[in-house]
Amino acid sequence: MSEAGKGGVAVHASVLVVEDEPKLRDLLRAYLEREGMTVLTAATGADAIALGMGSSPELVVLDLGLPDISGEAIATELRRSGDPLILILSARAEDEDRVRGLELGADDYLTKPFNPRELVLRVKALLRRGRAAPGQSEIRSFGGGQLVIDEGRREVQIGDTLVTLSPSEWGVLLTLARVPGRVYSRYELMNAVRGYEWQGYERVIDTHVKNLRRKLQAGAEGNAVIETVIGAGYRLRLSLDQP
Ligand code: CA
C-alpha cells in the first residue's frame, strides 16, 4: 500500500486525536498517518487544550468521554483558540447526544464502535470542505446591507455586528446565499456542508440552521434572514444587493 493508502492522494494536514483509550488512539494515528497527515495525540482534556493552542491543528478528532475535562468544554476551548474543524467521537448513541454534539459547533460526529476507514473518509471530507474557498475574496451584501458575507476573510456581518460561525454554519449560509430566494432542501444543504451523504440525518441541518438563525438574529429582526419553507427546506430571504 502506498503512503496515501489505496491509490488515494496524500492529505497534508495536521490532525489532533484526543482519545483516552490507548489502542484506539494508536489505531487512529496509524490510519491517518497512512493518508499522509501529521498526527498529534492527547490522552487527556488538559493535553488536548494545550496542544490545540500550541500547534493549531487543522482538525481535531475529539472523544467526548475523557477522564479529566468534558469533551464539551474542550470543544469550546478549541473554538476560542484556533477554531479547528472538530469531529466528535462518542459512545452514546442517542440522537439527542448526536445533535448536542453538533450544537457545540462540531462539524461531524461518529458513534463508537466505528470503522476506522469511515473516520478517515469523514476526516478527508471535512478537510476538503474546510479548504475549499469558492469565489475567494468576494464580498457580497444582501438586503440593503443587512447581511454582508466576506468569503475571503470568512466573515459575516449582520447589521453592525460581526458574527462568528462554525464551519458547518458557514457552509449552510454560503449555500443559501448562492442563489438568494431559492429553496434548498435539507438534503442539498447536508451534501453541500458535508460533501457526502450522511445517513439521512436531516435533523442535523435543522440544528445548524437553528444555531445560524440565533446568531444572525443579533442584528436583524426576528427570523428575517433565513426562512423555513415547510416540507421543502430553507431559503435566504434577503436579496443580493447590486455592487
Ligand atoms: Ca473515552
PDB file of C-alpha atoms and ligand atoms in Angstrom:
ATOM      1  CA  MET A   1       0.000   0.000   0.000  1.00  0.00           C
ATOM      2  CA  SER A   2       1.340   3.469  -0.830  1.00  0.00           C
ATOM      3  CA  GLU A   3       1.829   6.146   1.835  1.00  0.00           C
ATOM      4  CA  ALA A   4      -1.539   7.598   0.894  1.00  0.00           C
ATOM      5  CA  GLY A   5      -3.447   4.367   1.229  1.00  0.00           C
ATOM      6  CA  LYS A   6      -5.144   2.550  -1.600  1.00  0.00           C
ATOM      7  CA  GLY A   7      -4.461   4.744  -4.562  1.00  0.00           C
ATOM      8  CA  GLY A   8      -5.501   7.883  -2.669  1.00  0.00           C
ATOM      9  CA  VAL A   9      -3.730  11.204  -2.725  1.00  0.00           C
ATOM     10  CA  ALA A  10      -1.743  12.142   0.374  1.00  0.00           C
ATOM     11  CA  VAL A  11      -3.503  14.724   2.506  1.00  0.00           C
ATOM     12  CA  HIS A  12      -1.072  17.089   4.151  1.00  0.00           C
ATOM     13  CA  ALA A  13      -2.890  18.285   7.202  1.00  0.00           C
ATOM     14  CA  SER A  14      -2.220  18.370  10.914  1.00  0.00           C
ATOM     15  CA  VAL A  15      -4.736  16.441  12.933  1.00  0.00           C
ATOM     16  CA  LEU A  16      -5.021  16.174  16.702  1.00  0.00           C
ATOM     17  CA  VAL A  17      -6.524  12.938  18.017  1.00  0.00           C
ATOM     18  CA  VAL A  18      -7.921  13.250  21.550  1.00  0.00           C
ATOM     19  CA  GLU A  19      -8.769   9.825  22.915  1.00  0.00           C
ATOM     20  CA  ASP A  20      -8.030   8.215  26.274  1.00  0.00           C
ATOM     21  CA  GLU A  21      -8.187   4.610  25.066  1.00  0.00           C
ATOM     22  CA  PRO A  22      -4.573   3.847  24.007  1.00  0.00           C
ATOM     23  CA  LYS A  23      -5.467   1.169  21.480  1.00  0.00           C
ATOM     24  CA  LEU A  24      -7.991   3.297  19.651  1.00  0.00           C
ATOM     25  CA  ARG A  25      -5.678   6.310  19.818  1.00  0.00           C
ATOM     26  CA  ASP A  26      -2.825   4.363  18.199  1.00  0.00           C
ATOM     27  CA  LEU A  27      -5.146   2.860  15.605  1.00  0.00           C
ATOM     28  CA  LEU A  28      -6.473   6.259  14.542  1.00  0.00           C
ATOM     29  CA  ARG A  29      -2.956   7.654  14.413  1.00  0.00           C
ATOM     30  CA  ALA A  30      -1.852   4.800  12.145  1.00  0.00           C
ATOM     31  CA  TYR A  31      -4.824   5.211   9.792  1.00  0.00           C
ATOM     32  CA  LEU A  32      -4.450   8.985   9.493  1.00  0.00           C
ATOM     33  CA  GLU A  33      -0.665   8.894   9.112  1.00  0.00           C
ATOM     34  CA  ARG A  34      -1.082   6.413   6.290  1.00  0.00           C
ATOM     35  CA  GLU A  35      -3.016   9.128   4.460  1.00  0.00           C
ATOM     36  CA  GLY A  36      -0.046  11.475   4.794  1.00  0.00           C
ATOM     37  CA  MET A  37      -1.382  13.508   7.693  1.00  0.00           C
ATOM     38  CA  THR A  38       0.690  14.786  10.586  1.00  0.00           C
ATOM     39  CA  VAL A  39      -0.933  13.383  13.702  1.00  0.00           C
ATOM     40  CA  LEU A  40      -0.639  14.632  17.258  1.00  0.00           C
ATOM     41  CA  THR A  41      -2.312  12.759  20.064  1.00  0.00           C
ATOM     42  CA  ALA A  42      -3.607  13.630  23.502  1.00  0.00           C
ATOM     43  CA  ALA A  43      -4.997  11.302  26.167  1.00  0.00           C
ATOM     44  CA  THR A  44      -6.492  13.982  28.405  1.00  0.00           C
ATOM     45  CA  GLY A  45      -8.500  17.149  28.003  1.00  0.00           C
ATOM     46  CA  ALA A  46      -5.719  19.228  29.515  1.00  0.00           C
ATOM     47  CA  ASP A  47      -3.237  17.961  26.919  1.00  0.00           C
ATOM     48  CA  ALA A  48      -5.794  18.485  24.165  1.00  0.00           C
ATOM     49  CA  ILE A  49      -6.276  22.131  25.062  1.00  0.00           C
ATOM     50  CA  ALA A  50      -2.525  22.711  25.388  1.00  0.00           C
ATOM     51  CA  LEU A  51      -1.821  21.068  22.019  1.00  0.00           C
ATOM     52  CA  GLY A  52      -4.805  22.732  20.373  1.00  0.00           C
ATOM     53  CA  MET A  53      -3.488  26.136  21.381  1.00  0.00           C
ATOM     54  CA  GLY A  54       0.192  25.379  20.819  1.00  0.00           C
ATOM     55  CA  SER A  55       0.140  23.649  17.469  1.00  0.00           C
ATOM     56  CA  SER A  56      -3.063  24.898  15.781  1.00  0.00           C
ATOM     57  CA  PRO A  57      -4.193  21.623  14.181  1.00  0.00           C
ATOM     58  CA  GLU A  58      -6.477  21.904  11.164  1.00  0.00           C
ATOM     59  CA  LEU A  59      -8.794  19.243  12.520  1.00  0.00           C
ATOM     60  CA  VAL A  60      -9.401  17.679  15.937  1.00  0.00           C
ATOM     61  CA  VAL A  61     -10.862  14.201  16.459  1.00  0.00           C
ATOM     62  CA  LEU A  62     -12.361  14.572  19.928  1.00  0.00           C
ATOM     63  CA  ASP A  63     -13.613  11.824  22.220  1.00  0.00           C
ATOM     64  CA  LEU A  64     -16.436  13.199  24.364  1.00  0.00           C
ATOM     65  CA  GLY A  65     -15.709  10.827  27.245  1.00  0.00           C
ATOM     66  CA  LEU A  66     -12.355  11.867  28.714  1.00  0.00           C
ATOM     67  CA  PRO A  67     -11.177  11.354  32.299  1.00  0.00           C
ATOM     68  CA  ASP A  68     -10.499  14.964  33.262  1.00  0.00           C
ATOM     69  CA  ILE A  69     -12.357  17.632  31.272  1.00  0.00           C
ATOM     70  CA  SER A  70     -15.656  17.183  29.417  1.00  0.00           C
ATOM     71  CA  GLY A  71     -15.434  16.996  25.648  1.00  0.00           C
ATOM     72  CA  GLU A  72     -17.911  19.871  25.527  1.00  0.00           C
ATOM     73  CA  ALA A  73     -15.587  22.161  27.495  1.00  0.00           C
ATOM     74  CA  ILE A  74     -12.654  21.159  25.300  1.00  0.00           C
ATOM     75  CA  ALA A  75     -14.619  21.916  22.118  1.00  0.00           C
ATOM     76  CA  THR A  76     -15.476  25.365  23.464  1.00  0.00           C
ATOM     77  CA  GLU A  77     -11.844  25.977  24.343  1.00  0.00           C
ATOM     78  CA  LEU A  78     -10.638  24.836  20.903  1.00  0.00           C
ATOM     79  CA  ARG A  79     -13.178  27.075  19.198  1.00  0.00           C
ATOM     80  CA  ARG A  80     -11.782  30.005  21.113  1.00  0.00           C
ATOM     81  CA  SER A  81      -8.180  29.334  20.113  1.00  0.00           C
ATOM     82  CA  GLY A  82      -7.521  28.112  16.568  1.00  0.00           C
ATOM     83  CA  ASP A  83     -11.117  27.216  15.599  1.00  0.00           C
ATOM     84  CA  PRO A  84     -10.187  23.857  14.040  1.00  0.00           C
ATOM     85  CA  LEU A  85     -12.649  21.534  12.358  1.00  0.00           C
ATOM     86  CA  ILE A  86     -13.977  19.192  15.052  1.00  0.00           C
ATOM     87  CA  LEU A  87     -15.088  15.596  14.605  1.00  0.00           C
ATOM     88  CA  ILE A  88     -16.608  14.211  17.778  1.00  0.00           C
ATOM     89  CA  LEU A  89     -16.407  10.588  18.924  1.00  0.00           C
ATOM     90  CA  SER A  90     -18.959   9.362  21.390  1.00  0.00           C
ATOM     91  CA  ALA A  91     -20.017   6.126  22.998  1.00  0.00           C
ATOM     92  CA  ARG A  92     -23.530   7.468  23.458  1.00  0.00           C
ATOM     93  CA  ALA A  93     -25.783   6.544  20.602  1.00  0.00           C
ATOM     94  CA  GLU A  94     -28.864   8.589  21.426  1.00  0.00           C
ATOM     95  CA  ASP A  95     -29.923  11.075  18.803  1.00  0.00           C
ATOM     96  CA  GLU A  96     -30.077  13.831  21.345  1.00  0.00           C
ATOM     97  CA  ASP A  97     -26.394  13.393  22.029  1.00  0.00           C
ATOM     98  CA  ARG A  98     -25.613  13.474  18.346  1.00  0.00           C
ATOM     99  CA  VAL A  99     -27.440  16.717  17.910  1.00  0.00           C
ATOM    100  CA  ARG A 100     -25.929  18.133  21.061  1.00  0.00           C
ATOM    101  CA  GLY A 101     -22.511  17.328  19.663  1.00  0.00           C
ATOM    102  CA  LEU A 102     -23.309  19.433  16.640  1.00  0.00           C
ATOM    103  CA  GLU A 103     -24.733  22.247  18.715  1.00  0.00           C
ATOM    104  CA  LEU A 104     -21.256  22.612  20.189  1.00  0.00           C
ATOM    105  CA  GLY A 105     -20.195  23.660  16.735  1.00  0.00           C
ATOM    106  CA  ALA A 106     -18.773  20.221  15.981  1.00  0.00           C
ATOM    107  CA  ASP A 107     -18.562  19.530  12.261  1.00  0.00           C
ATOM    108  CA  ASP A 108     -19.220  15.832  12.312  1.00  0.00           C
ATOM    109  CA  TYR A 109     -19.980  13.033  14.706  1.00  0.00           C
ATOM    110  CA  LEU A 110     -19.196   9.327  14.927  1.00  0.00           C
ATOM    111  CA  THR A 111     -20.659   6.897  17.446  1.00  0.00           C
ATOM    112  CA  LYS A 112     -18.488   4.103  18.816  1.00  0.00           C
ATOM    113  CA  PRO A 113     -17.833   1.497  17.675  1.00  0.00           C
ATOM    114  CA  PHE A 114     -16.970   2.684  14.196  1.00  0.00           C
ATOM    115  CA  ASN A 115     -14.825   1.513  11.310  1.00  0.00           C
ATOM    116  CA  PRO A 116     -11.548   3.497  11.213  1.00  0.00           C
ATOM    117  CA  ARG A 117     -11.911   3.673   7.433  1.00  0.00           C
ATOM    118  CA  GLU A 118     -15.172   5.557   7.913  1.00  0.00           C
ATOM    119  CA  LEU A 119     -13.380   8.003  10.187  1.00  0.00           C
ATOM    120  CA  VAL A 120     -10.672   8.531   7.569  1.00  0.00           C
ATOM    121  CA  LEU A 121     -13.317   9.233   4.896  1.00  0.00           C
ATOM    122  CA  ARG A 122     -15.028  11.774   7.102  1.00  0.00           C
ATOM    123  CA  VAL A 123     -11.782  13.473   8.098  1.00  0.00           C
ATOM    124  CA  LYS A 124     -10.860  13.828   4.433  1.00  0.00           C
ATOM    125  CA  ALA A 125     -14.308  15.157   3.526  1.00  0.00           C
ATOM    126  CA  LEU A 126     -14.127  17.746   6.307  1.00  0.00           C
ATOM    127  CA  LEU A 127     -10.644  18.859   5.285  1.00  0.00           C
ATOM    128  CA  ARG A 128     -11.717  19.218   1.643  1.00  0.00           C
ATOM    129  CA  ARG A 129     -14.659  21.295   2.700  1.00  0.00           C
ATOM    130  CA  GLY A 130     -12.675  23.376   5.158  1.00  0.00           C
ATOM    131  CA  ARG A 131     -10.138  24.226   2.466  1.00  0.00           C
ATOM    132  CA  ALA A 132     -12.490  24.867  -0.391  1.00  0.00           C
ATOM    133  CA  ALA A 133     -12.781  28.611  -0.832  1.00  0.00           C
ATOM    134  CA  PRO A 134     -15.044  29.223  -3.816  1.00  0.00           C
ATOM    135  CA  GLY A 135     -15.179  32.767  -5.037  1.00  0.00           C
ATOM    136  CA  GLN A 136     -12.125  33.655  -2.877  1.00  0.00           C
ATOM    137  CA  SER A 137     -12.062  37.288  -1.768  1.00  0.00           C
ATOM    138  CA  GLU A 138     -15.610  38.001  -2.863  1.00  0.00           C
ATOM    139  CA  ILE A 139     -17.663  40.289  -0.657  1.00  0.00           C
ATOM    140  CA  ARG A 140     -21.423  40.210  -1.144  1.00  0.00           C
ATOM    141  CA  SER A 141     -24.083  42.272   0.521  1.00  0.00           C
ATOM    142  CA  PHE A 142     -27.747  41.318   0.939  1.00  0.00           C
ATOM    143  CA  GLY A 143     -30.959  43.103   1.840  1.00  0.00           C
ATOM    144  CA  GLY A 144     -29.576  46.604   1.507  1.00  0.00           C
ATOM    145  CA  GLY A 145     -26.520  45.838   3.605  1.00  0.00           C
ATOM    146  CA  GLN A 146     -28.347  43.953   6.373  1.00  0.00           C
ATOM    147  CA  LEU A 147     -26.155  40.938   5.740  1.00  0.00           C
ATOM    148  CA  VAL A 148     -22.589  41.055   4.434  1.00  0.00           C
ATOM    149  CA  ILE A 149     -20.605  37.909   3.612  1.00  0.00           C
ATOM    150  CA  ASP A 150     -16.861  38.208   3.077  1.00  0.00           C
ATOM    151  CA  GLU A 151     -15.715  34.833   1.784  1.00  0.00           C
ATOM    152  CA  GLY A 152     -12.031  35.705   1.671  1.00  0.00           C
ATOM    153  CA  ARG A 153     -11.935  36.737   5.299  1.00  0.00           C
ATOM    154  CA  ARG A 154     -14.564  34.179   6.207  1.00  0.00           C
ATOM    155  CA  GLU A 155     -16.566  36.893   7.958  1.00  0.00           C
ATOM    156  CA  VAL A 156     -20.266  37.508   8.309  1.00  0.00           C
ATOM    157  CA  GLN A 157     -21.710  40.801   9.380  1.00  0.00           C
ATOM    158  CA  ILE A 158     -25.338  41.231  10.317  1.00  0.00           C
ATOM    159  CA  GLY A 159     -26.382  44.828  10.870  1.00  0.00           C
ATOM    160  CA  ASP A 160     -23.395  46.308  12.697  1.00  0.00           C
ATOM    161  CA  THR A 161     -22.444  43.029  14.339  1.00  0.00           C
ATOM    162  CA  LEU A 162     -19.696  40.674  13.244  1.00  0.00           C
ATOM    163  CA  VAL A 163     -20.789  37.092  13.976  1.00  0.00           C
ATOM    164  CA  THR A 164     -18.613  34.019  14.396  1.00  0.00           C
ATOM    165  CA  LEU A 165     -19.896  30.882  12.668  1.00  0.00           C
ATOM    166  CA  SER A 166     -18.793  27.275  12.988  1.00  0.00           C
ATOM    167  CA  PRO A 167     -17.549  25.719   9.727  1.00  0.00           C
ATOM    168  CA  SER A 168     -20.867  23.915   9.270  1.00  0.00           C
ATOM    169  CA  GLU A 169     -22.950  27.055   9.858  1.00  0.00           C
ATOM    170  CA  TRP A 170     -20.710  28.895   7.433  1.00  0.00           C
ATOM    171  CA  GLY A 171     -21.285  26.138   4.873  1.00  0.00           C
ATOM    172  CA  VAL A 172     -25.061  26.360   5.266  1.00  0.00           C
ATOM    173  CA  LEU A 173     -25.084  30.130   4.943  1.00  0.00           C
ATOM    174  CA  LEU A 174     -22.811  30.140   1.882  1.00  0.00           C
ATOM    175  CA  THR A 175     -25.029  27.575   0.199  1.00  0.00           C
ATOM    176  CA  LEU A 176     -28.213  29.528   0.914  1.00  0.00           C
ATOM    177  CA  ALA A 177     -26.514  32.703  -0.319  1.00  0.00           C
ATOM    178  CA  ARG A 178     -25.522  31.100  -3.623  1.00  0.00           C
ATOM    179  CA  VAL A 179     -28.954  31.856  -5.047  1.00  0.00           C
ATOM    180  CA  PRO A 180     -30.922  34.047  -2.641  1.00  0.00           C
ATOM    181  CA  GLY A 181     -34.616  33.179  -2.603  1.00  0.00           C
ATOM    182  CA  ARG A 182     -34.096  29.674  -3.963  1.00  0.00           C
ATOM    183  CA  VAL A 183     -35.264  26.928  -1.615  1.00  0.00           C
ATOM    184  CA  TYR A 184     -32.522  24.483  -0.669  1.00  0.00           C
ATOM    185  CA  SER A 185     -33.652  21.113   0.670  1.00  0.00           C
ATOM    186  CA  ARG A 186     -32.091  19.674   3.807  1.00  0.00           C
ATOM    187  CA  TYR A 187     -30.568  17.012   1.593  1.00  0.00           C
ATOM    188  CA  GLU A 188     -28.872  19.611  -0.580  1.00  0.00           C
ATOM    189  CA  LEU A 189     -27.638  21.543   2.412  1.00  0.00           C
ATOM    190  CA  MET A 190     -26.319  18.416   4.030  1.00  0.00           C
ATOM    191  CA  ASN A 191     -24.427  17.480   0.897  1.00  0.00           C
ATOM    192  CA  ALA A 192     -23.071  20.962   0.443  1.00  0.00           C
ATOM    193  CA  VAL A 193     -21.908  21.055   4.023  1.00  0.00           C
ATOM    194  CA  ARG A 194     -20.526  17.573   4.352  1.00  0.00           C
ATOM    195  CA  GLY A 195     -19.582  16.744   0.805  1.00  0.00           C
ATOM    196  CA  TYR A 196     -21.152  13.294   1.145  1.00  0.00           C
ATOM    197  CA  GLU A 197     -24.394  11.750   2.266  1.00  0.00           C
ATOM    198  CA  TRP A 198     -24.765  11.075   5.939  1.00  0.00           C
ATOM    199  CA  GLN A 199     -27.456   8.530   6.735  1.00  0.00           C
ATOM    200  CA  GLY A 200     -30.338  10.896   6.178  1.00  0.00           C
ATOM    201  CA  TYR A 201     -29.590  12.867   9.295  1.00  0.00           C
ATOM    202  CA  GLU A 202     -31.668  15.829   8.310  1.00  0.00           C
ATOM    203  CA  ARG A 203     -32.178  16.965  11.881  1.00  0.00           C
ATOM    204  CA  VAL A 204     -28.526  17.870  11.921  1.00  0.00           C
ATOM    205  CA  ILE A 205     -29.187  20.532   9.307  1.00  0.00           C
ATOM    206  CA  ASP A 206     -32.122  21.814  11.356  1.00  0.00           C
ATOM    207  CA  THR A 207     -29.751  22.267  14.275  1.00  0.00           C
ATOM    208  CA  HIS A 208     -27.216  24.149  12.180  1.00  0.00           C
ATOM    209  CA  VAL A 209     -29.965  26.388  10.808  1.00  0.00           C
ATOM    210  CA  LYS A 210     -31.339  26.983  14.313  1.00  0.00           C
ATOM    211  CA  ASN A 211     -27.891  27.999  15.578  1.00  0.00           C
ATOM    212  CA  LEU A 212     -27.270  30.114  12.497  1.00  0.00           C
ATOM    213  CA  ARG A 213     -30.565  31.926  12.978  1.00  0.00           C
ATOM    214  CA  ARG A 214     -29.820  32.618  16.597  1.00  0.00           C
ATOM    215  CA  LYS A 215     -26.501  34.170  15.638  1.00  0.00           C
ATOM    216  CA  LEU A 216     -27.925  36.152  12.733  1.00  0.00           C
ATOM    217  CA  GLN A 217     -30.796  37.373  14.840  1.00  0.00           C
ATOM    218  CA  ALA A 218     -28.428  39.546  16.881  1.00  0.00           C
ATOM    219  CA  GLY A 219     -28.535  42.338  14.337  1.00  0.00           C
ATOM    220  CA  ALA A 220     -31.689  41.597  12.350  1.00  0.00           C
ATOM    221  CA  GLU A 221     -35.384  41.442  13.113  1.00  0.00           C
ATOM    222  CA  GLY A 222     -36.714  38.039  14.029  1.00  0.00           C
ATOM    223  CA  ASN A 223     -36.089  35.272  11.558  1.00  0.00           C
ATOM    224  CA  ALA A 224     -35.904  37.659   8.656  1.00  0.00           C
ATOM    225  CA  VAL A 225     -32.704  36.214   7.257  1.00  0.00           C
ATOM    226  CA  ILE A 226     -33.452  32.511   6.831  1.00  0.00           C
ATOM    227  CA  GLU A 227     -36.945  31.329   6.045  1.00  0.00           C
ATOM    228  CA  THR A 228     -38.307  27.821   6.576  1.00  0.00           C
ATOM    229  CA  VAL A 229     -40.344  26.546   3.663  1.00  0.00           C
ATOM    230  CA  ILE A 230     -42.422  23.780   5.193  1.00  0.00           C
ATOM    231  CA  GLY A 231     -41.916  20.430   3.530  1.00  0.00           C
ATOM    232  CA  ALA A 232     -39.255  21.845   1.233  1.00  0.00           C
ATOM    233  CA  GLY A 233     -36.293  23.302   3.087  1.00  0.00           C
ATOM    234  CA  TYR A 234     -34.783  26.692   3.740  1.00  0.00           C
ATOM    235  CA  ARG A 235     -34.063  29.852   1.818  1.00  0.00           C
ATOM    236  CA  LEU A 236     -32.318  33.149   2.263  1.00  0.00           C
ATOM    237  CA  ARG A 237     -34.946  35.852   2.347  1.00  0.00           C
ATOM    238  CA  LEU A 238     -32.713  38.799   1.618  1.00  0.00           C
ATOM    239  CA  SER A 239     -31.931  39.625  -1.991  1.00  0.00           C
ATOM    240  CA  LEU A 240     -28.465  40.296  -3.311  1.00  0.00           C
ATOM    241  CA  ASP A 241     -27.523  43.974  -3.445  1.00  0.00           C
ATOM    242  CA  GLN A 242     -26.156  45.298  -6.723  1.00  0.00           C
ATOM    243  CA  PRO A 243     -22.497  46.223  -6.390  1.00  0.00           C
TER     244      PRO A 243
HETATM  245 CA    CA B   1     -13.160   7.746  26.297  1.00  0.00          CA
END
